[in-house]
């Protein structure tokens, strides 16, 4: 039994390890509303319910009433049922048969559906009602109740004054329509109305005297609704279900989605990460061990143990050992077994120590192979620094990425693969697994650590640490949760909410970051791979420049380096491509292409699809010469108020993409001109909205700012004669 218990423990631990809990409620969520306990995946505030389905959002009003929409909720079941209260329908008549009141009900349940454990009920003499249901199938039914006098039999709902009919599961829209054969003219004295409603099985007891008069003054009845997670089966969703540890997935009985349940021997909420807890059968008298055996709690169960001098004759009972000679044989057997186990234990300890030594040596080998010595040497030679780079372990990286699971991959590129990682403190990070094949790539990896360790800028992705003791080295940096600029402009999350103001601000942030790298960092840094896919956006759409694997440090006494050409075609500086001479003007060219993409948005891809021999720079130059810039600007950006500012931004982009690096401005000049353009854009926006107030507050300052462009660093853009907008210039 102990062996079986250990096997069960191993199985449960394995099941716990493979759980992938995608979403969990906040710890501060409200747990009760009135006398109803609120159970996840249901909740009443953002972050407290299963966010992928709005049907799990409930409300708790001032009277402490929990509701689903406008439907009161009285109980939530883990097994996939929600108990609510639904209003009954009725139609009433006066003694002459004239209709005095009618209330037909239409009920919409979103993604929830009616359970089969409900009945459609009609109360009234000479009455009938129809029930129409829509969901998995369109379904209609009805019920007829007949009587000429007041029935005398209580509790029976078999057609005399009351009738019931079962309904199928799966409907999410219900319409109830009551009526009467003779408008209650013959029974009006004791039954003026027909009532029709849905009610949970065995929750309505028909009392003719009270119910036919006013339905015991009841307006709402308990009804069971079915719910499930998503629209995939357990087999389809695999290990990506939201079922927590020590739980299992089962297909919903309503035929859509799945539900979760705790494994045998556990109880609690199976939708929480640690919601299913072990049941201590020994303390709760849930065991069947009989004296003199004693109960021992096990993970997911229990076992019955016999005291000394007893043996098991069944799984839960013990009997005395009758023959003492068995003790001698037992002692001999135990002595031999213990001696053998001690020998095995000693050999195992020696093997473990040898394995630990080999692992340590292998980690040291990987550390040197991955450039650890190079990193330490370069950091120690860089002078005093406040760099705090954390060293992560191999085991910690495996746990954070769920064993480098494919579902955790955020992106792949020429420099490696980036995974989403979750550290033990629940903080989310991005983990970059470098793609190395030779020593030059090892140097690029160490180069990225070195570059990022010297940068402290709000618009540069923050390096948190690295792991060098694995065969493939890893970088750990902050997680930016809103994707790349490329995704927003062209990709899967293409978002038309990127307004002109958003795009101009992003351009200013990227330009300012590159200017900082070129001019303000302790050692000038050339990024060498500026593109929209390497610009991340956070939840506030703040730009974060990333991927410094191709970056180079420029010594203070040099203005350029001769290097092997690296970068992305389409963004790559043609002068650098042809000569191999790298300087800060190479980043200026790439930024100019990024600025053109910001202006053209989704149209930038259509340029490349239409004629692959042409480049976006050529399109912009031709459009500017032919006065048709509006044709290549994103339709979500340009309007009648910002055409001039967009045209001036396009001119900046063309100046940045001139073929000859000497003719391009420095990055800090570009940043200053874009910032001045933002000031001008803001001024125009306020002038259009509040012209009189602006004139009153600023007086002649607007005119002076427009008349003296040199005062705001914008002269090179305002003076159009200095711009050569031919293709390639």
XYZ file of C-alpha atoms in Angstrom:
729
model
C 0.000 0.000 0.000
C 2.874 2.377 0.720
C 4.240 1.749 -2.757
C 0.809 2.460 -4.226
C 0.628 5.618 -2.147
C 4.016 6.775 -3.443
C 2.879 6.070 -7.003
C -0.256 8.157 -6.397
C 1.888 10.977 -4.985
C 4.114 10.881 -8.067
C 1.094 10.921 -10.382
C -0.457 13.855 -8.553
C 2.818 15.799 -8.547
C 3.176 15.181 -12.275
C -0.370 16.316 -12.935
C 0.321 19.424 -10.865
C 3.448 20.204 -12.865
C 1.752 20.011 -16.272
C -1.078 22.349 -15.365
C -1.114 25.575 -17.425
C -3.324 28.065 -15.626
C -3.795 30.915 -18.068
C -5.729 33.362 -15.941
C -6.254 33.807 -12.205
C -8.270 36.343 -10.203
C -6.682 39.142 -8.219
C -6.142 38.482 -4.520
C -8.299 41.442 -3.486
C -11.479 40.315 -5.293
C -14.811 40.603 -3.492
C -15.797 37.117 -2.291
C -19.412 37.677 -1.230
C -22.461 39.669 -2.235
C -25.175 39.490 0.386
C -25.439 35.821 1.373
C -24.065 34.490 -1.941
C -20.437 33.380 -2.253
C -18.815 34.580 -5.491
C -16.741 31.776 -7.017
C -14.185 32.145 -9.822
C -14.481 32.058 -12.882
C -17.343 34.403 -11.939
C -16.569 37.823 -10.474
C -17.845 41.388 -10.261
C -14.816 43.538 -11.128
C -12.083 43.493 -13.829
C -9.374 40.976 -13.077
C -11.711 38.936 -10.864
C -13.584 36.944 -13.509
C -12.650 34.908 -16.576
C -12.005 37.810 -18.937
C -12.390 35.902 -22.221
C -16.178 35.585 -21.738
C -18.297 38.520 -20.523
C -20.959 36.035 -19.330
C -18.849 35.492 -16.185
C -19.152 39.141 -15.136
C -21.730 39.624 -12.350
C -22.892 42.739 -10.526
C -23.550 43.430 -6.858
C -25.938 46.349 -6.312
C -26.554 48.592 -3.316
C -28.970 46.075 -1.767
C -26.271 43.358 -1.801
C -28.032 41.447 -4.574
C -25.814 39.457 -6.940
C -27.053 39.605 -10.541
C -26.290 38.272 -14.005
C -27.387 41.255 -16.081
C -30.759 41.994 -14.438
C -31.271 38.384 -13.310
C -30.668 37.704 -9.568
C -28.112 34.942 -8.792
C -28.556 32.755 -5.687
C -25.832 30.104 -6.075
C -22.721 29.271 -8.158
C -21.692 25.635 -8.631
C -18.192 24.469 -9.644
C -19.773 21.692 -11.705
C -21.054 24.166 -14.310
C -24.425 25.365 -13.006
C -25.724 28.762 -11.922
C -28.937 29.052 -9.887
C -30.875 32.246 -10.684
C -34.382 33.613 -10.195
C -36.533 34.378 -13.252
C -39.717 36.474 -13.346
C -42.975 34.705 -14.222
C -45.307 35.816 -17.050
C -49.065 36.370 -16.636
C -52.248 37.570 -18.315
C -55.302 38.738 -16.273
C -58.970 39.461 -17.078
C -61.924 41.142 -15.397
C -65.256 39.405 -14.737
C -66.457 40.358 -18.247
C -63.462 38.697 -19.900
C -61.646 41.923 -20.758
C -57.871 41.757 -20.633
C -56.579 43.921 -17.772
C -52.903 42.970 -17.631
C -50.444 41.024 -19.748
C -46.771 40.429 -19.156
C -44.943 38.197 -21.607
C -41.296 37.598 -20.892
C -38.269 37.497 -23.165
C -35.048 36.350 -21.521
C -31.534 36.516 -23.021
C -28.774 34.525 -21.285
C -25.685 35.484 -23.384
C -23.366 32.415 -23.448
C -25.221 30.660 -20.618
C -27.994 28.171 -21.424
C -30.987 26.609 -19.702
C -30.380 23.339 -17.878
C -32.505 20.272 -18.581
C -33.310 20.228 -14.843
C -36.094 22.823 -15.270
C -39.756 22.575 -16.203
C -42.130 24.878 -18.039
C -45.142 25.411 -15.754
C -48.613 26.905 -16.371
C -51.030 27.725 -13.498
C -54.670 28.592 -14.219
C -58.009 27.102 -15.176
C -58.789 26.783 -18.892
C -55.346 28.203 -19.544
C -52.481 27.542 -21.923
C -49.081 29.025 -22.697
C -46.355 28.733 -25.317
C -42.600 28.553 -24.761
C -40.212 29.438 -27.582
C -36.498 28.703 -27.120
C -33.461 29.450 -29.271
C -29.933 28.158 -28.844
C -28.338 24.982 -30.119
C -31.698 24.215 -31.752
C -34.918 26.168 -32.191
C -37.502 24.588 -29.886
C -41.153 25.340 -29.073
C -43.526 23.683 -26.633
C -46.714 24.401 -24.725
C -48.824 23.366 -21.767
C -52.649 23.250 -21.195
C -54.405 23.382 -17.818
C -58.150 22.665 -17.555
C -60.653 23.013 -14.680
C -64.234 24.280 -14.149
C -64.069 24.544 -10.381
C -61.436 24.946 -7.700
C -59.311 21.748 -7.579
C -59.103 20.135 -4.163
C -55.888 18.150 -4.495
C -52.726 19.927 -3.306
C -49.261 19.281 -4.710
C -50.420 17.757 -8.002
C -49.494 19.629 -11.201
C -50.942 17.152 -13.700
C -53.253 19.267 -15.847
C -56.080 20.284 -13.477
C -55.358 23.917 -12.650
C -51.634 23.338 -13.196
C -49.516 21.632 -15.837
C -45.795 21.081 -16.345
C -43.611 19.912 -19.211
C -39.835 19.217 -19.291
C -37.534 21.280 -21.502
C -34.257 20.361 -23.223
C -30.899 21.908 -22.363
C -29.002 24.353 -24.555
C -31.277 27.380 -25.050
C -29.943 30.902 -24.494
C -33.077 32.876 -25.502
C -36.547 32.251 -24.090
C -39.977 33.785 -24.760
C -43.015 32.893 -22.597
C -46.562 33.779 -23.803
C -49.572 32.918 -21.523
C -53.237 32.936 -22.619
C -56.747 31.598 -21.785
C -59.474 29.747 -23.689
C -62.448 31.701 -22.275
C -60.687 34.704 -20.734
C -61.424 33.223 -17.266
C -65.113 34.245 -17.449
C -66.306 30.979 -15.865
C -63.658 30.803 -13.141
C -62.958 34.478 -12.529
C -64.179 34.325 -8.926
C -61.251 32.130 -7.813
C -58.872 32.409 -10.820
C -58.603 35.764 -12.659
C -55.168 35.150 -14.266
C -53.030 32.670 -16.188
C -49.448 32.301 -14.979
C -46.538 30.792 -16.953
C -42.940 30.396 -15.793
C -39.784 28.275 -15.767
C -38.845 26.593 -12.488
C -36.201 24.157 -11.304
C -37.373 20.553 -10.896
C -39.147 19.877 -7.570
C -39.018 23.555 -6.567
C -42.742 24.291 -7.061
C -45.540 22.713 -4.992
C -48.992 23.516 -6.434
C -51.520 24.809 -3.853
C -54.829 25.437 -5.751
C -56.496 27.728 -3.202
C -53.554 30.140 -3.043
C -51.929 29.701 -6.459
C -55.027 30.170 -8.610
C -55.846 33.391 -6.782
C -52.500 35.207 -6.957
C -49.788 32.474 -7.247
C -49.038 32.873 -3.504
C -47.872 36.381 -4.392
C -44.681 34.908 -5.907
C -43.153 36.761 -8.887
C -39.823 34.916 -9.276
C -38.838 31.235 -9.329
C -35.496 29.371 -9.080
C -34.034 28.238 -12.412
C -30.820 26.342 -13.210
C -28.485 27.604 -15.948
C -25.547 25.716 -17.465
C -22.135 27.344 -18.043
C -18.792 26.184 -19.349
C -15.387 27.534 -20.367
C -14.864 28.432 -24.055
C -16.194 26.439 -26.996
C -13.535 23.693 -27.229
C -13.519 20.207 -25.756
C -10.876 19.043 -23.279
C -9.078 17.187 -26.063
C -9.023 20.301 -28.247
C -7.835 22.669 -25.512
C -5.158 20.222 -24.253
C -2.973 21.509 -21.420
C -4.054 25.103 -22.049
C -7.233 24.773 -19.993
C -7.701 26.988 -16.947
C -8.102 23.967 -14.650
C -5.824 24.330 -11.625
C -3.522 21.858 -9.883
C -4.984 18.550 -8.634
C -7.966 18.928 -10.964
C -9.093 17.448 -14.266
C -10.973 18.701 -17.307
C -14.266 17.188 -18.497
C -16.451 18.062 -21.467
C -19.498 20.164 -20.588
C -22.797 18.285 -20.553
C -24.381 21.081 -22.583
C -22.168 20.173 -25.560
C -20.149 23.412 -25.626
C -16.772 23.993 -23.935
C -15.436 22.251 -20.839
C -15.597 22.322 -17.038
C -13.131 21.386 -14.298
C -13.408 19.145 -11.235
C -11.082 18.276 -8.369
C -9.420 14.861 -8.451
C -10.624 12.185 -6.076
C -9.325 12.956 -2.601
C -9.267 16.733 -3.196
C -11.867 19.457 -2.759
C -12.161 23.193 -3.501
C -12.395 25.443 -6.555
C -10.817 23.577 -9.526
C -10.557 26.818 -11.581
C -7.994 28.377 -9.199
C -4.279 27.601 -9.466
C -4.186 25.948 -6.002
C -7.946 25.704 -5.499
C -8.138 21.904 -5.034
C -6.710 20.976 -1.618
C -6.052 17.524 -0.196
C -8.835 16.096 2.006
C -7.548 14.789 5.336
C -9.744 11.704 5.555
C -8.234 10.783 8.907
C -9.415 13.988 10.626
C -12.810 14.141 8.894
C -13.832 10.529 9.633
C -13.954 9.739 5.932
C -11.868 6.588 6.289
C -12.937 2.990 6.945
C -9.932 1.780 8.912
C -11.004 -0.564 11.714
C -9.183 -1.000 15.037
C -6.432 -1.758 15.734
C -5.372 -0.321 12.360
C -4.649 3.403 12.253
C -5.387 5.881 9.472
C -2.547 7.702 7.690
C -3.448 10.580 5.391
C -1.920 10.458 1.886
C -1.986 13.018 -0.905
C -5.328 12.354 -2.578
C -6.322 9.519 -0.242
C -5.391 7.541 2.879
C -4.080 4.163 3.968
C -4.661 1.916 6.970
C -1.521 0.872 8.901
C -1.208 -2.090 11.246
C 0.659 -1.792 14.577
C 3.587 -4.014 15.503
C 2.561 -7.659 15.911
C -0.297 -7.394 13.427
C -0.642 -8.037 9.731
C -3.189 -6.916 7.177
C -5.907 -9.296 6.204
C -7.723 -6.656 4.103
C -6.968 -3.093 2.976
C -8.637 -1.644 6.109
C -8.256 -4.219 8.896
C -5.496 -6.053 10.792
C -5.174 -9.418 12.590
C -2.519 -10.621 15.100
C 0.439 -12.613 13.792
C -0.172 -16.176 15.088
C 3.284 -17.772 14.664
C 6.223 -16.132 16.506
C 8.815 -17.905 14.302
C 7.902 -15.489 11.555
C 9.596 -12.778 13.638
C 12.999 -14.472 13.278
C 12.678 -14.778 9.526
C 11.413 -11.217 9.360
C 14.405 -9.966 11.377
C 16.829 -11.830 9.119
C 15.099 -10.487 6.037
C 15.022 -6.945 7.357
C 18.698 -7.113 8.381
C 19.717 -8.321 4.926
C 17.496 -5.773 3.227
C 18.769 -2.887 5.353
C 22.384 -3.903 4.724
C 21.758 -4.075 0.997
C 19.953 -0.729 1.057
C 22.852 0.876 2.928
C 25.260 -0.360 0.248
C 22.959 0.919 -2.512
C 22.579 4.241 -0.661
C 26.340 4.610 -0.366
C 26.885 3.909 -4.065
C 24.061 6.304 -4.926
C 25.604 9.072 -2.795
C 28.954 8.620 -4.517
C 27.268 8.744 -7.931
C 25.325 11.866 -6.949
C 28.491 13.621 -5.813
C 30.246 12.678 -9.042
C 27.250 13.859 -11.083
C 27.142 17.120 -9.141
C 30.843 17.628 -9.845
C 30.346 16.908 -13.563
C 27.378 19.292 -13.690
C 29.415 22.001 -11.990
C 32.264 21.521 -14.442
C 29.815 21.557 -17.367
C 28.235 24.790 -16.128
C 31.698 26.335 -15.843
C 32.470 25.138 -19.369
C 29.260 26.675 -20.694
C 30.008 29.884 -18.789
C 33.350 30.258 -20.548
C 31.973 28.995 -23.878
C 29.174 31.573 -23.748
C 31.572 34.452 -23.161
C 31.396 34.764 -19.391
C 35.093 35.559 -19.159
C 34.763 38.086 -21.982
C 31.833 39.752 -20.213
C 33.660 39.987 -16.887
C 36.776 41.349 -18.606
C 34.839 44.030 -20.510
C 32.763 45.065 -17.501
C 35.841 45.311 -15.297
C 37.590 47.411 -17.940
C 34.691 49.838 -18.418
C 35.491 51.874 -15.294
C 33.224 52.597 -12.306
C 29.619 51.589 -12.960
C 26.333 51.182 -11.134
C 25.383 48.215 -13.318
C 23.365 45.560 -11.445
C 22.999 42.515 -13.711
C 21.399 39.508 -11.987
C 22.700 36.024 -12.800
C 19.837 33.520 -13.207
C 20.138 29.751 -12.864
C 19.337 27.187 -15.543
C 16.579 25.640 -13.414
C 15.008 29.043 -12.811
C 14.868 29.727 -16.553
C 13.213 26.352 -17.256
C 10.515 26.975 -14.662
C 9.921 30.530 -15.891
C 9.347 29.409 -19.514
C 7.511 26.146 -18.703
C 10.392 24.175 -20.196
C 10.750 26.577 -23.152
C 7.235 25.681 -24.298
C 6.332 26.845 -27.816
C 3.248 28.621 -26.444
C 5.576 30.972 -24.532
C 7.399 32.177 -27.680
C 6.931 35.930 -28.169
C 8.997 36.240 -31.331
C 11.906 34.899 -33.368
C 14.560 36.752 -35.333
C 18.082 36.717 -36.589
C 19.524 37.173 -33.081
C 17.486 34.430 -31.342
C 14.140 33.454 -29.820
C 12.281 35.470 -27.153
C 10.086 33.696 -24.579
C 7.564 35.012 -22.081
C 8.740 34.073 -18.598
C 7.056 34.123 -15.176
C 9.464 34.398 -12.228
C 8.691 32.930 -8.754
C 7.466 36.367 -7.566
C 4.863 36.278 -10.436
C 6.618 39.097 -12.282
C 6.557 38.715 -16.068
C 9.801 39.033 -18.027
C 11.052 38.475 -21.576
C 13.770 35.821 -21.909
C 15.937 35.901 -25.023
C 17.550 32.617 -26.083
C 20.413 33.537 -28.392
C 20.980 31.674 -31.665
C 24.718 30.966 -31.601
C 26.832 29.083 -34.085
C 30.317 30.612 -33.943
C 32.502 32.913 -31.851
C 31.310 36.062 -33.635
C 27.753 35.339 -32.483
C 28.977 34.772 -28.913
C 30.574 38.217 -29.118
C 27.255 39.699 -30.307
C 25.493 38.172 -27.302
C 28.054 39.559 -24.855
C 27.913 42.824 -26.795
C 24.171 43.101 -26.115
C 24.736 42.524 -22.371
C 27.498 45.126 -22.373
C 25.468 47.695 -24.329
C 22.292 47.272 -22.294
C 24.177 47.370 -18.995
C 25.402 50.897 -19.814
C 22.026 52.286 -20.871
C 19.624 53.839 -18.369
C 16.894 55.414 -20.463
C 13.083 55.308 -20.140
C 12.720 54.433 -23.828
C 15.208 51.545 -23.880
C 14.149 48.055 -22.814
C 15.672 47.370 -19.376
C 18.120 44.484 -18.931
C 17.410 42.516 -15.733
C 20.075 39.842 -15.978
C 21.448 36.860 -17.896
C 22.095 33.142 -17.620
C 25.418 31.832 -18.984
C 25.549 28.374 -17.391
C 23.324 26.805 -20.079
C 24.442 25.510 -23.448
C 22.485 28.364 -25.069
C 22.984 31.674 -23.173
C 19.952 33.684 -22.092
C 19.111 37.369 -21.548
C 16.356 38.431 -19.155
C 14.773 41.852 -19.628
C 11.564 43.675 -18.820
C 8.373 42.492 -20.493
C 6.646 45.038 -22.724
C 3.047 43.929 -23.047
C 1.596 45.683 -26.097
C 3.612 44.179 -28.934
C 5.884 45.867 -31.462
C 5.356 48.977 -33.541
C 5.365 46.701 -36.606
C 2.410 44.751 -35.131
C 0.448 47.966 -34.600
C 1.174 49.274 -38.105
C 1.023 46.071 -40.180
C 0.546 43.009 -38.032
C -1.986 40.957 -36.135
C -2.925 43.809 -33.782
C -3.161 46.508 -36.445
C -4.784 49.333 -34.488
C -6.398 52.305 -36.176
C -6.276 54.148 -32.829
C -2.653 55.164 -33.515
C -3.447 58.794 -34.234
C -1.120 61.377 -35.726
C -0.302 62.577 -32.206
C 0.546 58.991 -31.121
C 2.793 58.391 -34.125
C 4.561 61.730 -33.802
C 5.204 61.073 -30.101
C 6.573 57.578 -30.865
C 8.855 59.054 -33.541
C 10.111 61.677 -31.059
C 10.760 59.033 -28.381
C 12.704 56.785 -30.782
C 14.665 59.737 -32.206
C 15.476 60.976 -28.706
C 16.629 57.507 -27.669
C 18.956 57.165 -30.662
C 20.271 60.681 -30.020
C 21.001 59.641 -26.436
C 22.835 56.505 -27.609
C 24.879 58.505 -30.132
C 25.700 61.554 -28.047
C 24.955 61.102 -24.333
C 25.895 57.507 -23.476
C 29.221 56.995 -21.717
C 30.488 55.343 -24.900
C 28.651 56.188 -28.159
C 26.444 53.297 -29.290
C 25.273 52.551 -32.841
C 22.149 50.353 -32.753
C 22.652 49.032 -36.323
C 19.197 47.398 -36.605
C 16.600 50.159 -36.138
C 13.235 48.929 -37.477
C 9.585 48.845 -36.413
C 9.898 45.209 -35.285
C 12.585 46.281 -32.758
C 10.455 49.074 -31.249
C 8.186 47.783 -28.478
C 5.113 49.591 -27.118
C 3.822 49.377 -23.541
C 0.219 49.760 -22.396
C 0.511 53.587 -22.684
C 1.969 53.252 -26.217
C 5.352 54.467 -24.960
C 8.175 53.387 -27.296
C 10.906 51.046 -26.024
C 13.903 50.428 -28.296
C 14.980 46.761 -28.111
C 17.281 44.097 -29.640
C 20.828 45.418 -29.224
C 22.431 42.188 -30.477
C 23.831 43.941 -33.551
C 24.846 47.156 -31.747
C 28.411 48.444 -31.679
C 30.288 50.701 -29.264
C 32.229 53.522 -30.975
C 35.411 54.547 -29.092
C 35.461 58.198 -28.086
C 38.446 58.934 -30.360
C 36.756 57.511 -33.503
C 33.822 58.681 -35.572
C 33.268 55.431 -37.480
C 34.250 51.757 -37.624
C 34.819 49.284 -40.427
C 32.662 46.222 -39.627
C 30.964 43.270 -41.269
C 27.631 44.572 -42.608
C 24.640 43.695 -40.400
C 21.052 44.866 -40.405
C 17.687 44.321 -42.073
C 17.210 44.922 -45.795
C 14.821 47.781 -46.370
C 16.156 49.627 -43.316
C 19.874 49.173 -44.041
C 21.911 52.294 -44.849
C 23.015 51.902 -48.522
C 26.314 53.703 -47.847
C 27.116 51.343 -44.967
C 26.022 48.382 -47.112
C 28.415 49.367 -49.911
C 31.446 50.434 -47.849
C 31.212 48.621 -44.494
C 31.911 51.961 -42.759
C 29.632 52.293 -39.705
C 28.749 55.607 -38.049
C 25.772 57.245 -36.387
C 24.358 58.323 -39.788
C 23.550 54.629 -40.455
C 20.966 54.744 -37.647
C 19.656 58.053 -39.056
C 18.871 56.354 -42.387
C 17.063 53.456 -40.674
C 15.083 55.904 -38.535
C 13.999 57.748 -41.691
C 12.474 54.508 -43.036
C 10.717 53.928 -39.669
C 9.289 57.481 -39.834
C 7.964 56.760 -43.341
C 6.268 53.604 -42.032
C 4.687 55.612 -39.212
C 3.248 57.996 -41.810
C 2.088 55.393 -44.346
C 0.990 52.624 -41.946
C -0.564 49.612 -43.688
C 0.113 51.178 -47.104
C 3.851 50.601 -46.613
C 3.315 46.884 -47.215
C 1.256 47.508 -50.340
C 4.216 49.461 -51.779
C 6.421 46.399 -51.498
C 3.740 44.046 -52.873
C 3.013 46.186 -55.931
C 6.593 46.400 -57.246
C 9.271 44.631 -55.262
C 12.001 46.500 -57.113
C 10.938 49.768 -55.545
C 11.474 50.895 -51.976
C 9.326 52.990 -49.654
C 11.928 55.803 -49.882
C 11.391 55.958 -53.668
C 7.623 56.161 -53.201
C 7.922 59.004 -50.718
C 10.350 60.953 -52.916
C 8.162 60.585 -56.012
C 5.011 61.448 -54.076
C 6.598 64.623 -52.704
C 7.817 65.713 -56.156
C 4.434 65.027 -57.764
C 2.437 66.666 -54.928
C 0.474 63.486 -54.142
C 1.748 62.751 -50.661
C -1.835 62.156 -49.503
C -1.966 58.958 -51.573
C 0.657 57.190 -49.460
C -0.292 58.536 -46.014
C -2.357 56.289 -43.744
C -6.006 57.344 -44.068
C -6.356 57.090 -40.270
C -3.697 59.777 -39.779
C -4.203 62.660 -42.215
C -7.013 65.160 -41.800
C -7.674 68.739 -42.864
C -5.887 70.131 -39.787
C -2.555 68.302 -39.876
C -1.684 68.072 -43.586
C 1.115 70.633 -43.304
C 2.669 68.959 -40.254
C 2.575 65.542 -41.963
C 4.181 66.998 -45.082
C 6.954 68.472 -42.945
C 7.439 65.120 -41.160
C 7.757 63.454 -44.582
C 10.456 65.978 -45.492
C 12.358 65.057 -42.322
C 12.121 61.375 -43.296
C 13.503 62.110 -46.785
C 16.408 64.143 -45.382
C 17.255 61.212 -43.062
C 17.302 58.739 -46.004
C 19.705 60.587 -48.284
C 22.196 58.217 -49.907
C 25.260 60.073 -48.657
C 25.674 60.027 -44.876
C 27.282 63.489 -44.774
C 24.059 65.000 -46.147
C 21.961 63.495 -43.360
C 21.396 65.408 -40.098
C 22.574 64.121 -36.734
C 20.052 62.222 -34.681
C 19.828 64.948 -32.031
C 18.968 67.463 -34.791
C 16.214 65.163 -36.047
C 14.860 64.780 -32.493
C 14.846 68.560 -32.012
C 13.017 69.162 -35.308
C 10.382 66.512 -34.518
C 9.883 67.995 -31.034
C 9.417 71.409 -32.616
C 6.907 69.866 -35.010
C 4.969 68.450 -32.033
C 4.900 71.925 -30.448
C 3.570 73.311 -33.706
C 0.975 70.500 -34.006
C -0.235 71.109 -30.452
C -0.386 74.860 -31.120
C -2.508 74.336 -34.246
C -4.828 71.959 -32.399
C -5.420 74.488 -29.577
C -5.688 77.343 -32.049
C -8.425 75.493 -33.972
C -10.359 74.671 -30.795
C -9.868 77.921 -28.837
C -8.686 80.632 -31.274
C -9.846 83.610 -29.225
C -8.415 82.260 -25.952
C -5.049 81.412 -27.556
C -4.791 84.883 -29.104
C -5.678 86.482 -25.773
C -3.228 84.346 -23.756
C -0.284 84.346 -26.155
C -0.719 87.710 -27.880
C 1.894 88.072 -30.565
C 3.963 85.070 -29.447
C 2.459 82.823 -32.130
C 3.420 85.211 -34.885
C 6.902 85.632 -33.530
C 7.378 81.864 -33.299
C 6.230 81.439 -36.879
C 8.303 84.331 -38.150
C 11.571 83.268 -36.524
C 11.870 79.538 -37.110
C 15.490 79.438 -36.058
C 14.425 80.098 -32.474
C 12.860 76.628 -32.260
C 15.438 74.693 -34.264
C 13.195 74.142 -37.261
C 14.929 76.187 -39.965
C 16.188 73.222 -41.997
C 12.652 71.957 -42.475
C 10.915 75.308 -43.102
C 13.460 76.286 -45.751
C 12.278 74.041 -48.537
C 15.068 75.161 -50.904
C 17.558 73.232 -48.771
C 15.677 69.955 -49.230
C 16.522 67.763 -52.190
C 13.541 65.398 -52.434
C 14.660 63.409 -55.414
C 14.688 59.634 -55.049
C 17.693 58.520 -53.036
C 18.464 62.013 -51.724
